[in-house]
């Protein structure tokens, strides 16, 4: 896939776009851009992989339910993340045509991406990029979701083989909400960070 095409299409849809060859460069950039802020993290293997939390926590107040401090609950941390000035997440699928797709279980991540923050950063590796909307949606449902289900130990059909979505009715189903950004929301700043490396699922 051609990053220059998706970069143009994202900019046409209202996003700021910054591209990096490596995840390390992206972390350095975000570490210089975000200082003395409250920062919320969405559930993300990509963010864990690049150790962005560790970089930002030294000079920001960062809330992430994957790093729950003593005396706090996961729900409390999620709520604090949803109220932070800055929100950072990855995505499950990005179309070369510019649509951004996420699938969520608790839906705190998709809710925060949509509204409520001064700025949202979306960190996206090249493995998330597909040629069009239908392909990006297929990827989110049939690649990212089964791998995430297995990661969290969900007892769902997709977690067994990690081969496809079975559209199951399992009580442990983690794909409960689907979000599609056709363009930058009217309020808040949005910056897409494209990385020429595979990140997350």
mmCIF file of C-alpha atoms in Angstrom:
data_model
loop_
_atom_site.group_PDB
_atom_site.id
_atom_site.type_symbol
_atom_site.label_atom_id
_atom_site.label_comp_id
_atom_site.label_asym_id
_atom_site.label_seq_id
_atom_site.Cartn_x
_atom_site.Cartn_y
_atom_site.Cartn_z
ATOM 1 C CA UNK A 1 0.000 0.000 0.000
ATOM 2 C CA UNK A 2 1.087 3.567 -0.684
ATOM 3 C CA UNK A 3 1.307 5.794 2.405
ATOM 4 C CA UNK A 4 1.377 8.911 0.233
ATOM 5 C CA UNK A 5 -2.122 8.091 -1.073
ATOM 6 C CA UNK A 6 -3.660 7.458 2.341
ATOM 7 C CA UNK A 7 -1.880 10.527 3.724
ATOM 8 C CA UNK A 8 -3.467 12.710 1.039
ATOM 9 C CA UNK A 9 -6.902 11.170 1.572
ATOM 10 C CA UNK A 10 -6.690 11.624 5.349
ATOM 11 C CA UNK A 11 -5.682 15.267 4.929
ATOM 12 C CA UNK A 12 -8.581 15.764 2.515
ATOM 13 C CA UNK A 13 -10.860 14.447 5.279
ATOM 14 C CA UNK A 14 -9.554 17.049 7.742
ATOM 15 C CA UNK A 15 -6.849 15.235 9.691
ATOM 16 C CA UNK A 16 -3.325 16.327 10.442
ATOM 17 C CA UNK A 17 -1.036 13.506 9.296
ATOM 18 C CA UNK A 18 2.548 12.827 10.361
ATOM 19 C CA UNK A 19 4.544 9.906 8.960
ATOM 20 C CA UNK A 20 7.559 8.118 10.462
ATOM 21 C CA UNK A 21 9.802 5.328 9.274
ATOM 22 C CA UNK A 22 10.035 3.758 12.732
ATOM 23 C CA UNK A 23 7.983 3.506 15.878
ATOM 24 C CA UNK A 24 10.903 4.895 17.871
ATOM 25 C CA UNK A 25 10.749 8.107 15.833
ATOM 26 C CA UNK A 26 7.004 8.344 16.429
ATOM 27 C CA UNK A 27 7.478 7.939 20.188
ATOM 28 C CA UNK A 28 10.141 10.659 20.246
ATOM 29 C CA UNK A 29 7.823 12.984 18.345
ATOM 30 C CA UNK A 30 4.849 12.366 20.648
ATOM 31 C CA UNK A 31 7.095 12.717 23.695
ATOM 32 C CA UNK A 32 8.042 16.230 22.546
ATOM 33 C CA UNK A 33 4.486 17.212 21.538
ATOM 34 C CA UNK A 34 2.725 16.131 24.739
ATOM 35 C CA UNK A 35 3.987 17.737 27.940
ATOM 36 C CA UNK A 36 2.395 18.454 31.327
ATOM 37 C CA UNK A 37 -0.974 17.168 30.134
ATOM 38 C CA UNK A 38 -3.604 14.704 31.236
ATOM 39 C CA UNK A 39 -3.480 11.845 28.749
ATOM 40 C CA UNK A 40 -5.879 8.949 28.227
ATOM 41 C CA UNK A 41 -4.896 5.737 26.457
ATOM 42 C CA UNK A 42 -7.265 3.389 24.665
ATOM 43 C CA UNK A 43 -6.728 -0.350 24.892
ATOM 44 C CA UNK A 44 -4.001 -0.975 22.316
ATOM 45 C CA UNK A 45 -1.354 -3.572 21.605
ATOM 46 C CA UNK A 46 0.333 -1.027 19.346
ATOM 47 C CA UNK A 47 0.791 1.496 22.174
ATOM 48 C CA UNK A 48 2.037 -1.225 24.507
ATOM 49 C CA UNK A 49 4.467 -2.485 21.876
ATOM 50 C CA UNK A 50 6.100 0.921 21.355
ATOM 51 C CA UNK A 51 6.204 1.689 25.127
ATOM 52 C CA UNK A 52 4.561 5.077 24.701
ATOM 53 C CA UNK A 53 3.072 5.014 28.208
ATOM 54 C CA UNK A 54 6.516 4.702 29.732
ATOM 55 C CA UNK A 55 7.792 7.650 27.712
ATOM 56 C CA UNK A 56 4.898 9.980 28.516
ATOM 57 C CA UNK A 57 4.319 9.173 32.171
ATOM 58 C CA UNK A 58 7.545 10.916 33.201
ATOM 59 C CA UNK A 59 6.133 14.370 32.434
ATOM 60 C CA UNK A 60 2.387 13.847 32.048
ATOM 61 C CA UNK A 61 -0.471 12.324 34.026
ATOM 62 C CA UNK A 62 -1.409 9.256 31.985
ATOM 63 C CA UNK A 63 -4.484 7.079 32.488
ATOM 64 C CA UNK A 64 -4.539 3.608 30.973
ATOM 65 C CA UNK A 65 -6.569 0.636 32.166
ATOM 66 C CA UNK A 66 -3.680 -1.610 31.135
ATOM 67 C CA UNK A 67 -1.585 0.114 33.839
ATOM 68 C CA UNK A 68 -3.906 0.371 36.854
ATOM 69 C CA UNK A 69 -2.287 2.163 39.832
ATOM 70 C CA UNK A 70 -2.711 0.824 43.340
ATOM 71 C CA UNK A 71 -5.993 1.837 44.909
ATOM 72 C CA UNK A 72 -7.766 2.389 41.590
ATOM 73 C CA UNK A 73 -10.142 0.188 39.619
ATOM 74 C CA UNK A 74 -10.191 -0.421 35.884
ATOM 75 C CA UNK A 75 -13.478 1.468 35.636
ATOM 76 C CA UNK A 76 -12.055 4.481 37.472
ATOM 77 C CA UNK A 77 -9.011 4.581 35.200
ATOM 78 C CA UNK A 78 -11.170 4.302 32.068
ATOM 79 C CA UNK A 79 -13.335 7.188 33.265
ATOM 80 C CA UNK A 80 -10.264 9.321 33.976
ATOM 81 C CA UNK A 81 -8.888 8.503 30.518
ATOM 82 C CA UNK A 82 -12.174 9.571 28.950
ATOM 83 C CA UNK A 83 -11.895 12.957 30.690
ATOM 84 C CA UNK A 84 -8.245 13.630 29.802
ATOM 85 C CA UNK A 85 -7.226 16.548 27.603
ATOM 86 C CA UNK A 86 -5.335 14.270 25.208
ATOM 87 C CA UNK A 87 -6.431 10.836 24.021
ATOM 88 C CA UNK A 88 -4.230 8.302 22.221
ATOM 89 C CA UNK A 89 -5.278 5.090 20.524
ATOM 90 C CA UNK A 90 -4.560 2.921 17.553
ATOM 91 C CA UNK A 91 -7.122 1.543 15.111
ATOM 92 C CA UNK A 92 -8.253 -1.849 13.821
ATOM 93 C CA UNK A 93 -8.394 -0.883 10.172
ATOM 94 C CA UNK A 94 -7.442 2.053 7.955
ATOM 95 C CA UNK A 95 -8.637 2.294 4.358
ATOM 96 C CA UNK A 96 -6.337 3.804 1.761
ATOM 97 C CA UNK A 97 -9.398 5.910 0.873
ATOM 98 C CA UNK A 98 -9.300 7.429 4.390
ATOM 99 C CA UNK A 99 -11.957 5.659 6.478
ATOM 100 C CA UNK A 100 -10.833 4.739 10.011
ATOM 101 C CA UNK A 101 -12.404 1.674 11.642
ATOM 102 C CA UNK A 102 -12.458 0.418 15.213
ATOM 103 C CA UNK A 103 -14.250 -2.417 16.990
ATOM 104 C CA UNK A 104 -14.618 -2.305 20.765
ATOM 105 C CA UNK A 105 -16.015 -4.288 23.681
ATOM 106 C CA UNK A 106 -16.594 -1.766 26.470
ATOM 107 C CA UNK A 107 -16.768 0.988 23.848
ATOM 108 C CA UNK A 108 -14.847 3.447 26.036
ATOM 109 C CA UNK A 109 -12.185 3.642 23.336
ATOM 110 C CA UNK A 110 -14.506 4.382 20.434
ATOM 111 C CA UNK A 111 -16.467 6.864 22.562
ATOM 112 C CA UNK A 112 -13.295 8.755 23.437
ATOM 113 C CA UNK A 113 -12.049 8.816 19.870
ATOM 114 C CA UNK A 114 -15.331 10.346 18.753
ATOM 115 C CA UNK A 115 -15.689 13.198 21.248
ATOM 116 C CA UNK A 116 -14.552 14.990 24.368
ATOM 117 C CA UNK A 117 -10.824 15.695 24.097
ATOM 118 C CA UNK A 118 -8.761 18.677 23.054
ATOM 119 C CA UNK A 119 -6.705 16.425 20.798
ATOM 120 C CA UNK A 120 -6.772 12.808 19.662
ATOM 121 C CA UNK A 121 -3.733 10.983 18.303
ATOM 122 C CA UNK A 122 -4.193 7.761 16.318
ATOM 123 C CA UNK A 123 -0.985 5.730 15.985
ATOM 124 C CA UNK A 124 -1.216 3.349 13.032
ATOM 125 C CA UNK A 125 1.265 0.791 11.729
ATOM 126 C CA UNK A 126 1.428 -0.209 8.061
ATOM 127 C CA UNK A 127 -0.185 -3.586 8.746
ATOM 128 C CA UNK A 128 -3.499 -1.828 9.494
ATOM 129 C CA UNK A 129 -3.730 -0.333 6.004
ATOM 130 C CA UNK A 130 -6.128 -1.821 3.434
ATOM 131 C CA UNK A 131 -7.113 -0.728 -0.059
ATOM 132 C CA UNK A 132 -10.697 0.376 0.677
ATOM 133 C CA UNK A 133 -13.457 0.594 3.289
ATOM 134 C CA UNK A 134 -14.772 -2.954 2.799
ATOM 135 C CA UNK A 135 -11.269 -4.426 3.111
ATOM 136 C CA UNK A 136 -10.511 -2.368 6.238
ATOM 137 C CA UNK A 137 -13.782 -3.470 7.833
ATOM 138 C CA UNK A 138 -13.023 -7.100 6.940
ATOM 139 C CA UNK A 139 -9.603 -6.736 8.531
ATOM 140 C CA UNK A 140 -11.026 -5.288 11.741
ATOM 141 C CA UNK A 141 -13.568 -8.101 12.068
ATOM 142 C CA UNK A 142 -11.556 -11.087 10.873
ATOM 143 C CA UNK A 143 -7.945 -10.323 11.820
ATOM 144 C CA UNK A 144 -7.788 -7.786 14.652
ATOM 145 C CA UNK A 145 -10.826 -8.930 16.652
ATOM 146 C CA UNK A 146 -9.969 -12.673 16.818
ATOM 147 C CA UNK A 147 -6.379 -11.892 17.832
ATOM 148 C CA UNK A 148 -7.584 -9.507 20.533
ATOM 149 C CA UNK A 149 -10.111 -12.072 21.749
ATOM 150 C CA UNK A 150 -7.337 -14.635 22.122
ATOM 151 C CA UNK A 151 -5.080 -12.075 23.823
ATOM 152 C CA UNK A 152 -7.618 -11.344 26.571
ATOM 153 C CA UNK A 153 -8.504 -15.013 27.017
ATOM 154 C CA UNK A 154 -12.081 -14.704 25.769
ATOM 155 C CA UNK A 155 -13.958 -17.977 25.324
ATOM 156 C CA UNK A 156 -15.264 -17.194 21.841
ATOM 157 C CA UNK A 157 -15.191 -19.214 18.588
ATOM 158 C CA UNK A 158 -12.878 -16.680 16.934
ATOM 159 C CA UNK A 159 -10.299 -16.947 19.715
ATOM 160 C CA UNK A 160 -9.843 -20.685 19.132
ATOM 161 C CA UNK A 161 -8.551 -20.574 15.559
ATOM 162 C CA UNK A 162 -8.052 -16.829 15.033
ATOM 163 C CA UNK A 163 -9.256 -17.370 11.486
ATOM 164 C CA UNK A 164 -12.404 -15.224 11.192
ATOM 165 C CA UNK A 165 -15.340 -13.594 12.936
ATOM 166 C CA UNK A 166 -18.114 -16.073 13.730
ATOM 167 C CA UNK A 167 -20.604 -13.343 14.661
ATOM 168 C CA UNK A 168 -21.099 -15.271 17.884
ATOM 169 C CA UNK A 169 -23.549 -14.609 20.702
ATOM 170 C CA UNK A 170 -21.024 -15.520 23.379
ATOM 171 C CA UNK A 171 -21.303 -13.556 26.649
ATOM 172 C CA UNK A 172 -17.538 -13.010 26.330
ATOM 173 C CA UNK A 173 -17.779 -11.534 22.840
ATOM 174 C CA UNK A 174 -15.412 -8.539 22.717
ATOM 175 C CA UNK A 175 -16.696 -6.977 19.477
ATOM 176 C CA UNK A 176 -19.720 -5.050 20.748
ATOM 177 C CA UNK A 177 -19.396 -1.698 19.005
ATOM 178 C CA UNK A 178 -18.233 -0.663 15.545
ATOM 179 C CA UNK A 179 -17.046 2.878 14.797
ATOM 180 C CA UNK A 180 -16.238 4.414 11.435
ATOM 181 C CA UNK A 181 -14.716 7.839 11.015
ATOM 182 C CA UNK A 182 -15.556 9.128 7.544
ATOM 183 C CA UNK A 183 -13.837 12.386 8.400
ATOM 184 C CA UNK A 184 -12.411 14.381 11.270
ATOM 185 C CA UNK A 185 -15.121 15.181 13.837
ATOM 186 C CA UNK A 186 -16.164 18.828 13.969
ATOM 187 C CA UNK A 187 -14.673 19.470 17.426
ATOM 188 C CA UNK A 188 -11.150 18.870 18.666
ATOM 189 C CA UNK A 189 -7.864 18.296 16.871
ATOM 190 C CA UNK A 190 -7.050 14.933 15.314
ATOM 191 C CA UNK A 191 -3.603 13.796 14.247
ATOM 192 C CA UNK A 192 -2.937 10.491 12.528
ATOM 193 C CA UNK A 193 0.546 9.092 13.144
ATOM 194 C CA UNK A 194 1.496 6.697 10.332
ATOM 195 C CA UNK A 195 4.410 4.347 10.979
ATOM 196 C CA UNK A 196 6.204 2.297 8.303
ATOM 197 C CA UNK A 197 6.364 -0.712 10.631
ATOM 198 C CA UNK A 198 3.880 -3.380 11.694
ATOM 199 C CA UNK A 199 2.276 -2.410 15.003
ATOM 200 C CA UNK A 200 -0.200 -4.443 17.025
ATOM 201 C CA UNK A 201 -3.004 -6.412 15.448
#
